[in-house]
Coordinates of C-alpha atoms and ligand atoms in Angstrom, one line a residue:
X1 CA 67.1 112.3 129.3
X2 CA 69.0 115.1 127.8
X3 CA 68.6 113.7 124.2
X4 CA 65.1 112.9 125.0
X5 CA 64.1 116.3 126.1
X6 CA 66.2 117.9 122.5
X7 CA 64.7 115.7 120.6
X8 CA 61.0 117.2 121.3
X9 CA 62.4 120.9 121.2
X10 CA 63.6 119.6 117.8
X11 CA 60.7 117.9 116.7
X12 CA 58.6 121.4 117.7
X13 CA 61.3 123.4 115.5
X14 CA 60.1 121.1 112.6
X15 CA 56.4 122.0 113.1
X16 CA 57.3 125.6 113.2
X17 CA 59.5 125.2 110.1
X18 CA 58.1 124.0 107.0
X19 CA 60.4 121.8 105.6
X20 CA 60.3 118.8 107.4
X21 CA 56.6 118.5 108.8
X22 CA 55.3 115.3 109.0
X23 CA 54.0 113.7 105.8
X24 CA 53.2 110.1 104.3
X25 CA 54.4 109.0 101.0
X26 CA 50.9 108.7 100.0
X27 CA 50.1 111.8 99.2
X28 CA 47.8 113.2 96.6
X29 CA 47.0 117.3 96.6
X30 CA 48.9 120.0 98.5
X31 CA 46.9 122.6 100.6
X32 CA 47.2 124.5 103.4
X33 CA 46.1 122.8 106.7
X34 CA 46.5 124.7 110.3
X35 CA 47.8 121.1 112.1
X36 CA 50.4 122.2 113.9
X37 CA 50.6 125.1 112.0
X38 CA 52.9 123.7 109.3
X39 CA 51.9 123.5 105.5
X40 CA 51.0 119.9 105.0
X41 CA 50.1 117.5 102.0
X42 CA 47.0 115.3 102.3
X43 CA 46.5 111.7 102.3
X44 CA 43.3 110.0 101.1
X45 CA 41.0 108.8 103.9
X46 CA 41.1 105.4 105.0
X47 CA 37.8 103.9 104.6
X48 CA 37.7 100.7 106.6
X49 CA 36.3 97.6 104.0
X50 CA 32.5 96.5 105.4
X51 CA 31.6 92.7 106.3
X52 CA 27.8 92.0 106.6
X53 CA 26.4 88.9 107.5
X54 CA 25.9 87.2 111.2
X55 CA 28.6 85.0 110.7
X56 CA 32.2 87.2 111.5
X57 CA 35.8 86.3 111.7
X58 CA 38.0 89.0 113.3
X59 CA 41.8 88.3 113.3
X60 CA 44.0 91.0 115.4
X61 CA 48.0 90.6 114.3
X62 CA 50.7 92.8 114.3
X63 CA 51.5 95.3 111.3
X64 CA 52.8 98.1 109.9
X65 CA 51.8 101.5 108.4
X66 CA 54.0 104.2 106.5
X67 CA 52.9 106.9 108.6
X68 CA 55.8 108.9 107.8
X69 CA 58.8 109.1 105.2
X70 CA 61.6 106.5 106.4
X71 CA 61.1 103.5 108.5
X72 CA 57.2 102.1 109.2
X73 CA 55.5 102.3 111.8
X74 CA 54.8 99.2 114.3
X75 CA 51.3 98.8 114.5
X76 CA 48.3 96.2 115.4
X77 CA 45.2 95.9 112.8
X78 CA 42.1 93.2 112.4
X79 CA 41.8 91.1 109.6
X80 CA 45.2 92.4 107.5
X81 CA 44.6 96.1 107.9
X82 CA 47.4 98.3 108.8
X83 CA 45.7 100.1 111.3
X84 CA 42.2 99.8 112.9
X85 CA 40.0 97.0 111.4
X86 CA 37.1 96.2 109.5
X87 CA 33.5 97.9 109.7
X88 CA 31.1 95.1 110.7
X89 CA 27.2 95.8 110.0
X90 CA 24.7 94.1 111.8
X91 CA 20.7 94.1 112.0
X92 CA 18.8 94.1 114.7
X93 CA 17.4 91.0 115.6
X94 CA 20.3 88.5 113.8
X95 CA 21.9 86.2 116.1
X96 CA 25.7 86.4 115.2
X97 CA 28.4 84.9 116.1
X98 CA 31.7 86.0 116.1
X99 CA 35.3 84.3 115.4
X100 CA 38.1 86.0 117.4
X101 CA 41.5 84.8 116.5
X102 CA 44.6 86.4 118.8
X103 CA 47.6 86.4 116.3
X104 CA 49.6 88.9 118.9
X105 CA 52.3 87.1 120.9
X106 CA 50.2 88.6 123.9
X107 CA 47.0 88.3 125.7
X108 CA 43.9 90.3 124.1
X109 CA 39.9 90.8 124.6
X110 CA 37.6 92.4 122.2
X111 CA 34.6 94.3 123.9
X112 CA 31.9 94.8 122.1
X113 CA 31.0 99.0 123.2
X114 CA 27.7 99.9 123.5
X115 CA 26.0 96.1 123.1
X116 CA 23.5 95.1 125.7
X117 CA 24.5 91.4 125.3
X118 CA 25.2 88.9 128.0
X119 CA 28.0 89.8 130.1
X120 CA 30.1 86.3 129.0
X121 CA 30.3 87.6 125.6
X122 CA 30.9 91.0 126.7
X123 CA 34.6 91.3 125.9
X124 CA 35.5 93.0 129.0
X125 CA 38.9 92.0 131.0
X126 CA 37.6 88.5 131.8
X127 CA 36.9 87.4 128.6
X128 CA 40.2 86.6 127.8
X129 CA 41.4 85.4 124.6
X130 CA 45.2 83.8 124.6
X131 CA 47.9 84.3 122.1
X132 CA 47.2 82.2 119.0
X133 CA 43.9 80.8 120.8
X134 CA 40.0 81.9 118.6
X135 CA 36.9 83.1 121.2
X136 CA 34.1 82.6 119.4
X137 CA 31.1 84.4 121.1
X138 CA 27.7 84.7 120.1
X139 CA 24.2 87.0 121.0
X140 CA 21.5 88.6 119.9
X141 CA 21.8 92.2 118.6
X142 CA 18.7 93.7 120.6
X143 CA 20.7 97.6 120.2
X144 CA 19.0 100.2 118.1
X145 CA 20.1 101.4 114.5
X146 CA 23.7 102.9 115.4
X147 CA 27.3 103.6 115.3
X148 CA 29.1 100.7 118.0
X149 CA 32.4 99.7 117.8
X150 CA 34.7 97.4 119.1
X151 CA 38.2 97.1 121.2
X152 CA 40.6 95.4 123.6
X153 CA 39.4 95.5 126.9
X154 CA 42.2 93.6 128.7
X155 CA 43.3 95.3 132.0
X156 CA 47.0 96.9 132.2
X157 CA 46.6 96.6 128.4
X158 CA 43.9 98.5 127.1
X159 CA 45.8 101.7 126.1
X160 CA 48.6 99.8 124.5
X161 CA 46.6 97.6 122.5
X162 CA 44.1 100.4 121.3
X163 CA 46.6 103.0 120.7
X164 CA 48.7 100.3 118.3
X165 CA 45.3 100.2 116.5
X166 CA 43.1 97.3 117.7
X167 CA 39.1 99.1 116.8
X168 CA 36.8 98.7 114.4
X169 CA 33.3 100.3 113.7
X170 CA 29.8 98.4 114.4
X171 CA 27.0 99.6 112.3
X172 CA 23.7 98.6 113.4
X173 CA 20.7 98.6 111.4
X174 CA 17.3 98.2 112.1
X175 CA 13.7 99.2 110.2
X176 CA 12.9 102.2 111.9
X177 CA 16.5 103.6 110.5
X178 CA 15.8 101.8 107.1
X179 CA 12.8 103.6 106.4
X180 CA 14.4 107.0 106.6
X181 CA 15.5 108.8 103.6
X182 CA 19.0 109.2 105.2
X183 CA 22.5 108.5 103.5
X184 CA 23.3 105.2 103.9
X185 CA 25.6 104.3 100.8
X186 CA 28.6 103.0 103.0
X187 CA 32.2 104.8 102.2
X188 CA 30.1 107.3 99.3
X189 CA 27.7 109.2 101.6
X190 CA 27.6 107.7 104.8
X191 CA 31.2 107.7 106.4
X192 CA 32.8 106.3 109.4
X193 CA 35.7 108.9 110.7
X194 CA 37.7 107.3 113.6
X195 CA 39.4 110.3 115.8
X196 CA 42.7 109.9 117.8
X197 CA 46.0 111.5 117.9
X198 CA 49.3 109.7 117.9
X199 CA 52.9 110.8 118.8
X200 CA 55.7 109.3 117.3
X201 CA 59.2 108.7 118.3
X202 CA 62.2 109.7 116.6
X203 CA 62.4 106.0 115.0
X204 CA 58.8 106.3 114.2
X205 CA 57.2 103.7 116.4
X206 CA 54.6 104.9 118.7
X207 CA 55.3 106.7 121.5
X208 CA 52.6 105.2 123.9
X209 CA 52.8 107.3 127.2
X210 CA 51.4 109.9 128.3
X211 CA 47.6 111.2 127.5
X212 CA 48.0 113.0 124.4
X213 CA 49.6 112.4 120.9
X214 CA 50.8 114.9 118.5
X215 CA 49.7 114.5 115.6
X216 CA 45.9 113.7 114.8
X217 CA 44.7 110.4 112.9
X218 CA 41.4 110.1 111.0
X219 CA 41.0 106.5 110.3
X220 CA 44.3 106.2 110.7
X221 CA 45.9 108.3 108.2
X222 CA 47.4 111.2 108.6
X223 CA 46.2 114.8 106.8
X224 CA 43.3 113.2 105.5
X225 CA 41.1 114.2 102.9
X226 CA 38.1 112.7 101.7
X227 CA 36.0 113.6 98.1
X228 CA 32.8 113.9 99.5
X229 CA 29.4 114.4 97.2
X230 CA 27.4 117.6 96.8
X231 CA 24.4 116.6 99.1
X232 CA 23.7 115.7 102.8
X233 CA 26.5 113.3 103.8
X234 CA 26.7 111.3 107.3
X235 CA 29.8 111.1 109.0
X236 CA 29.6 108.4 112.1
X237 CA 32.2 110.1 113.8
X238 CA 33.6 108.2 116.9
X239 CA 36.5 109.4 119.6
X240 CA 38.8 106.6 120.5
X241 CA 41.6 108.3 121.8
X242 CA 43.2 107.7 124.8
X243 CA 42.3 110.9 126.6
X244 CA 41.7 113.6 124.2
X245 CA 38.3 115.5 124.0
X246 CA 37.0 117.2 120.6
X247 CA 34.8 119.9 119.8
X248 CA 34.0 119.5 116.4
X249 CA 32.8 122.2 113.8
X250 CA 33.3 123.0 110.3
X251 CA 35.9 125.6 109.1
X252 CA 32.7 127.9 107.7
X253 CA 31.1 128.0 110.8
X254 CA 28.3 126.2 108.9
X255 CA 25.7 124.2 111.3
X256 CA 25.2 120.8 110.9
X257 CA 22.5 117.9 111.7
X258 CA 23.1 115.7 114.6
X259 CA 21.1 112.9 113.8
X260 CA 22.3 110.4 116.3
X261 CA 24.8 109.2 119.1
X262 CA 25.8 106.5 121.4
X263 CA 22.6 104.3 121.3
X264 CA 21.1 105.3 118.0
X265 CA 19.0 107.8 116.4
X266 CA 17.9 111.1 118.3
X267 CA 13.9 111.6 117.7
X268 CA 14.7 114.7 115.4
X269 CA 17.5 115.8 114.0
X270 CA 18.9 118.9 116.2
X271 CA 21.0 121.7 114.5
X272 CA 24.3 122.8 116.0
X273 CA 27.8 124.2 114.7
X274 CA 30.0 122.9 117.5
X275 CA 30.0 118.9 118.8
X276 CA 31.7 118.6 122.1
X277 CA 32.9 114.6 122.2
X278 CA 34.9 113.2 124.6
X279 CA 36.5 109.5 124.1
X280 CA 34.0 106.6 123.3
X281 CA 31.7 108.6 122.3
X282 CA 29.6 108.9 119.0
X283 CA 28.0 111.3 117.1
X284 CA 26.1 110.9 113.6
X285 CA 26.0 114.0 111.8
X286 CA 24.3 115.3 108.7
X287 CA 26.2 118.0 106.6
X288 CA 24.6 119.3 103.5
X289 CA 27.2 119.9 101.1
X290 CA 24.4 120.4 98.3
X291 CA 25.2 124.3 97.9
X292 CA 28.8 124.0 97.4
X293 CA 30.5 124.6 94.2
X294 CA 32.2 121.4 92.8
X295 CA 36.3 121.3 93.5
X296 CA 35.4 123.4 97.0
X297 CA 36.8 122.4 100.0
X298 CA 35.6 122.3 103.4
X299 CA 37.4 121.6 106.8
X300 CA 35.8 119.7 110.1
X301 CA 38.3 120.9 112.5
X302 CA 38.2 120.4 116.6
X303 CA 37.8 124.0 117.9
X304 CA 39.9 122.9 121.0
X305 CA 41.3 126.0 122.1
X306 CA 40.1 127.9 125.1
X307 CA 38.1 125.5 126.5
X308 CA 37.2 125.1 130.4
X309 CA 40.2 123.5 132.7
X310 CA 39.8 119.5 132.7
X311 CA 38.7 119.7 129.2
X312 CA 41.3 116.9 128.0
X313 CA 43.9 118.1 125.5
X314 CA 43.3 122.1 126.7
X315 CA 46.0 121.9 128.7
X316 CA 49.0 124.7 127.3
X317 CA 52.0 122.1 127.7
X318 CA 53.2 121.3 123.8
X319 CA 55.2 118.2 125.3
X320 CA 55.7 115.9 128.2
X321 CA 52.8 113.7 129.6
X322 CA 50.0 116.0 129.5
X323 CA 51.9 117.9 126.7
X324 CA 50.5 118.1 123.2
X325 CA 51.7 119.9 119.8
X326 CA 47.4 120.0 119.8
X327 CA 46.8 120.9 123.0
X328 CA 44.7 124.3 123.5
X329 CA 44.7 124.3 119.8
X330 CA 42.1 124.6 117.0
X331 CA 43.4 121.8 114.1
X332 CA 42.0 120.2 111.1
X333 CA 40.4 116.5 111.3
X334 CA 39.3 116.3 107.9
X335 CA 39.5 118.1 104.5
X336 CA 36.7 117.4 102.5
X337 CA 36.8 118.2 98.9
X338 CA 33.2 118.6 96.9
X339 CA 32.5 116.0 94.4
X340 CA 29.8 115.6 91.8
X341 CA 26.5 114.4 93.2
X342 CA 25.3 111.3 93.2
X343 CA 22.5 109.3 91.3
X344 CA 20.9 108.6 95.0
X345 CA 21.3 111.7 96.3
X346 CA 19.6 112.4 99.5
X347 CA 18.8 116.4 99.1
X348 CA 16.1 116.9 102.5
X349 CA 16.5 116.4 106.0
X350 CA 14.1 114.3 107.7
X351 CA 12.0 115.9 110.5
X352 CA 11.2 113.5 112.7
X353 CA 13.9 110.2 113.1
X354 CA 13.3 107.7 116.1
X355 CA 10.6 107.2 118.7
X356 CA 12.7 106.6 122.0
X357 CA 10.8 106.6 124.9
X358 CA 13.1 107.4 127.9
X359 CA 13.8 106.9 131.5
X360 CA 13.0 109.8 133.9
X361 CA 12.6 109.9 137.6
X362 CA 9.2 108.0 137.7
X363 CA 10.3 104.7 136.8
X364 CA 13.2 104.6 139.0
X365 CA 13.5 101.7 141.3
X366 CA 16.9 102.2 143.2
X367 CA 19.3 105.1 143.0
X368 CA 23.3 105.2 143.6
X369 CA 26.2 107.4 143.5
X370 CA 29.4 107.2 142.0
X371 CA 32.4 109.7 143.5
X372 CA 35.2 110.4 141.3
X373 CA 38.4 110.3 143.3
X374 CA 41.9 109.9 143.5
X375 CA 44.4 111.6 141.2
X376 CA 45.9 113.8 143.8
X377 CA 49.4 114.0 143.6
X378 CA 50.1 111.5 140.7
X379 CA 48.1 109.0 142.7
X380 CA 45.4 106.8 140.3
X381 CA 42.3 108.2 139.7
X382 CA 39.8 105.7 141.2
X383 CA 35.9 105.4 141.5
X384 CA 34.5 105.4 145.4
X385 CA 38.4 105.0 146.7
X386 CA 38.7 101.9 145.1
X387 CA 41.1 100.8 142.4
X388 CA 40.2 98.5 140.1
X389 CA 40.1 94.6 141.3
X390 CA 39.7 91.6 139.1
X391 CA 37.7 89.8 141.4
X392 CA 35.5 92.6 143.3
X393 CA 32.2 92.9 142.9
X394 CA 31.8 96.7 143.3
X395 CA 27.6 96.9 142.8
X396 CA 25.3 94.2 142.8
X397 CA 21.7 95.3 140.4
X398 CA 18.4 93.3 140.6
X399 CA 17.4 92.3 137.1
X400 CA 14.8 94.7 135.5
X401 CA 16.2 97.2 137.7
X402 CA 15.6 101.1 136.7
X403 CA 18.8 102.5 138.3
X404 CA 19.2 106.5 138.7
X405 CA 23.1 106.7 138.9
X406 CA 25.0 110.5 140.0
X407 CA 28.6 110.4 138.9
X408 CA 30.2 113.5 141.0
X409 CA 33.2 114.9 140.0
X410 CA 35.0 117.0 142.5
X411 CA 38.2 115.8 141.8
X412 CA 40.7 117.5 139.7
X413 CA 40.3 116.9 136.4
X414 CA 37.5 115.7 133.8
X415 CA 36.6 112.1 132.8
X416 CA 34.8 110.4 130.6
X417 CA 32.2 107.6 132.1
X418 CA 31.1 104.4 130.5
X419 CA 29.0 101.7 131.7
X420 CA 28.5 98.4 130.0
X421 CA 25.4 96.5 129.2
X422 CA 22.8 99.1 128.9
X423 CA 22.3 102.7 126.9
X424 CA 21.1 105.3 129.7
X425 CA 19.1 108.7 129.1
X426 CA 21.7 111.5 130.8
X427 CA 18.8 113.3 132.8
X428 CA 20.8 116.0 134.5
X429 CA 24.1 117.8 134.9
X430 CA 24.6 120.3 137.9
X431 CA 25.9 122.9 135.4
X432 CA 23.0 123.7 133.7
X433 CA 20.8 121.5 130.8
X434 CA 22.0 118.4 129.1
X435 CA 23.4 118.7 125.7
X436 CA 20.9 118.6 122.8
X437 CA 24.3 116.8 120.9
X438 CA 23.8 113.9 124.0
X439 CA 20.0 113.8 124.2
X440 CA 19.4 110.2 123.0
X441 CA 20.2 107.0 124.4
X442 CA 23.7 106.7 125.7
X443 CA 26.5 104.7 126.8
X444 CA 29.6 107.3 127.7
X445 CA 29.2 110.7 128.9
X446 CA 31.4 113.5 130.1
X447 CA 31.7 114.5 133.4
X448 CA 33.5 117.6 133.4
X449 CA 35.4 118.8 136.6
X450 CA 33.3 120.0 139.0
X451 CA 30.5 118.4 137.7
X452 CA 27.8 115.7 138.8
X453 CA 26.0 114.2 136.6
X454 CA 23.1 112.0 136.5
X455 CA 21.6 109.0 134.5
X456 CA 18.8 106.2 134.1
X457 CA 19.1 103.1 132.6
X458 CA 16.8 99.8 133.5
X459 CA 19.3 96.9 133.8
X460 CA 17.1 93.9 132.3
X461 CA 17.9 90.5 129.7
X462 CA 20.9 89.3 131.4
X463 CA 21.6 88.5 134.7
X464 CA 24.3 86.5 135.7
X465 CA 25.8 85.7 139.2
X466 CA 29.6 85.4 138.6
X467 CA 30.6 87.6 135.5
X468 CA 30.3 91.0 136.3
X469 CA 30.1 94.1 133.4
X470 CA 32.1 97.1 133.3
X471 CA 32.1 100.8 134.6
X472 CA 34.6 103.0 133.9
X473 CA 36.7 105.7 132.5
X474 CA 37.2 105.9 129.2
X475 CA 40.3 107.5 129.2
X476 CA 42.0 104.1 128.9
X477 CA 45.6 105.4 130.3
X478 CA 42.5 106.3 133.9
X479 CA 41.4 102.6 133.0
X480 CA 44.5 101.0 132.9
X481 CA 45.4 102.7 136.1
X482 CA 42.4 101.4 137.5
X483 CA 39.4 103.9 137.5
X484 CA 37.1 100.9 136.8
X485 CA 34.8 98.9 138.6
X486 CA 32.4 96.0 138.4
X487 CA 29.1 95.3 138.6
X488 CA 26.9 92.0 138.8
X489 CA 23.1 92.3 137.4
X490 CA 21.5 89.6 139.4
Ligands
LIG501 CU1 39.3 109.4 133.7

């Protein structure tokens, strides 16, 4: 304990001291970057490789990654890659089917998030796929152009499995998206940037406890830097940490384009210079880069300190279980150096995007509320006073439903809420409006502490009597601990 406890006062005398900060062999440019506050060297961006097609074959083993000089890190990664997987893009309308292969010596699940798609092939804890055995499900994609992705969704595992690396992005495409004049060139102008933040232990395996890591990943890698060209770029940015909440802006104080998030495209692009995202969330944003000087550089950065208690990762501890070398910080996610243009450059932003028709209180045929509890003391956080059980059926929705759900929050801490199955339109928060950055269809929200918050979605396509969907935290370490519940549509 005594050793354990030295070695994080030693690890925090390394960030504070130059010399031995934390660094991959892979490096290709020196600058100055405020993680941490040490003097770091960037790495080149992972850029997960794209399959297309309606036939997929997703293989999760173990692997490595040189996160750090010395020994490798243990990791898990789809289809050969050393962390995270591949990027599979759909269209709207295909029926695909996918090959699952469990290479792990464990259990797994792979959940499709954001995918209104029969609740069989919905990945969730039930769906279980054995070591060395293939689940091949197959659907419909009936979800809007958008940023999805997927992950292990197996019960007690969830945080392991996702913080080793198990996720990959979902692009979805569809024509309304198509016949925009929006970046779309895949890894050139249109970029998927997977958030989380790892902590490592002296050996360099993961340390996976606690809420927070300590040092933050894009993609996977470590001090990343991307080239990016001089024109509106899209980043697809997704949170899949374990707890840790983000709020983005760019080191200029430059505003930026949301174009999308959870469920697809907004119906106009809204302008903003901060993005608040909490884990499982997604944001597409526009960033026109076309009046910077070639060989610039640019930082996104989470503007994390100060924020509001229950804001995940504000807390001031630098270590222990709700400690964080980033906590209550502002730190760089990406450094983004300005490349020439290119041929297909897309130099305007469109005024108008989608036409999303939404929910409000008319249509809604049957209301419920969801109480955020637990969590005193050390205890679980729960939903309603129940933790999670395998075989409870927590609600019960009539097909074709149109279900106003209020998620209150006067617990102790903030969360991030998910349901499965449908994308809802957040139509209240007691503190005041809903974000512009959340106005579009969604899937995960925050509810802040204190907070209740309110949503419509219509539960229709799939009803089934035995397999139950999802609801839950997000915060997987919450979910793990059983801040989940079920739900037949019926
Ligand atoms: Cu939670």
């Amino acid at each position: 304990m005594m050793l354990r406890k030295l070695s994080r006062e030693l690890i925090i005398l390394c960030i504070l001291l130059t010399s031995c900060n934390k660094s991959s062999t892979t490096s290709s440019s020196t600058d100055t970057n405020n993680n941490g506050g040490s003097t770091s060297t960037y790495n080149d961006l992972f850029v997960p490789p794209a399959i297309t097609g309606t036939n997929f074959n997703l293989t999760l083993d173990k692997s490595t990654k040189q996160f750090n000089s010395g020994a490798v890190t243990a990791t898990y990664g789809y289809n050969g890659n050393s962390f995270w997987g591949p990027t599979l893009i759909m269209n709207q309308g295909d029926d695909v089917k996918i090959n699952v292969t469990n290479n792990l010596s464990d259990q797994t699940t792979v959940h499709w998030h954001g995918f209104h798609i029969p609740a069989i092939m919905d990945g969730g804890p039930h769906q279980i796929i054995e070591a060395g055995a293939t689940w091949s499900p197959n659907f419909k994609i009936k979800n809007n152009a958008g940023t999805y992705w997927y992950h292990p969704h197996l019960h007690l595992k969830t945080y392991e499995q996702l913080a080793k690396g198990a996720g990959g992005f979902i692009i979805i495409k569809d024509p309304i998206e198509s016949a925009l004049s929006l970046p779309r060139t895949y890894g050139t102008d249109d970029i998927p940037l997977v958030l989380t933040s790892r902590r490592f232990n002296n050996d360099n395996s993961f340390n996976i406890s606690g809420a927070y890591g300590d040092y933050l990943l894009a993609n996977g890698t470590l001090n990343a830097q991307v080239s990016l060209p001089k024109q509106y770029v899209r980043l697809r940015i997704l949170n899949a940490e374990i707890e840790r909440g983000y709020d983005l802006g760019l080191s200029d104080n430059r505003s930026f384009n949301i174009i999308g998030n959870d469920g697809g495209l907004l119906n106009a692009p809204i302008t903003a210079t901060r993005v608040k995202m909490m884990p499982g969330e997604r944001v597409e944003i526009l960033v026109n880069l076309g009046n910077d000087a070639l060989g610039s550089t640019l930082d996104l950065k989470a503007y994390n300190s100060g924020q509001k208690f229950g804001f995940p990762g504000g807390e001031p501890a630098t270590s222990g279980e709700f400690g964080s070398l980033l906590n209550n910080k502002d730190f760089t996610v990406l450094h983004i150096k300005i490349g020439a243009s290119t041929n297909n450059a897309i130099t305007t932003l469109p005024s108008k995007l989608a036409n999303n028709t939404y929910w409000t209180n008319a249509d809604v045929t049957n209301s419920r509320t969801i109480n955020i509890t637990g969590g005193q003391a050390g205890s679980a956080f729960t939903f309603d006073n129940n933790t999670y059980g395998f075989t409870n059926i927590n609600q019960t929705i009539n097909l074709n439903a149109v279900e106003k759900w209020t998620i209150v929050n006067n617990n102790v801490f903030g969360h991030s809420f998910h349901v499965h199955d449908v994308q809802f339109k957040i139509i209240a928060r007691s503190s005041g409006a809903v974000g512009e950055h959340e106005s579009g269809w969604k899937d995960t929200v925050y509810v802040p502490l204190g907070e209740t918050v309110t949503v419509i979605a219509k539960f229709d396509d799939f009803a089934d009597p035995i397999n139950p969907f999802m609801y839950h935290c997000h915060f997987s370490n919450h979910e793990d601990g059983g801040m989940m519940g079920q739900f037949l549509v019926k």
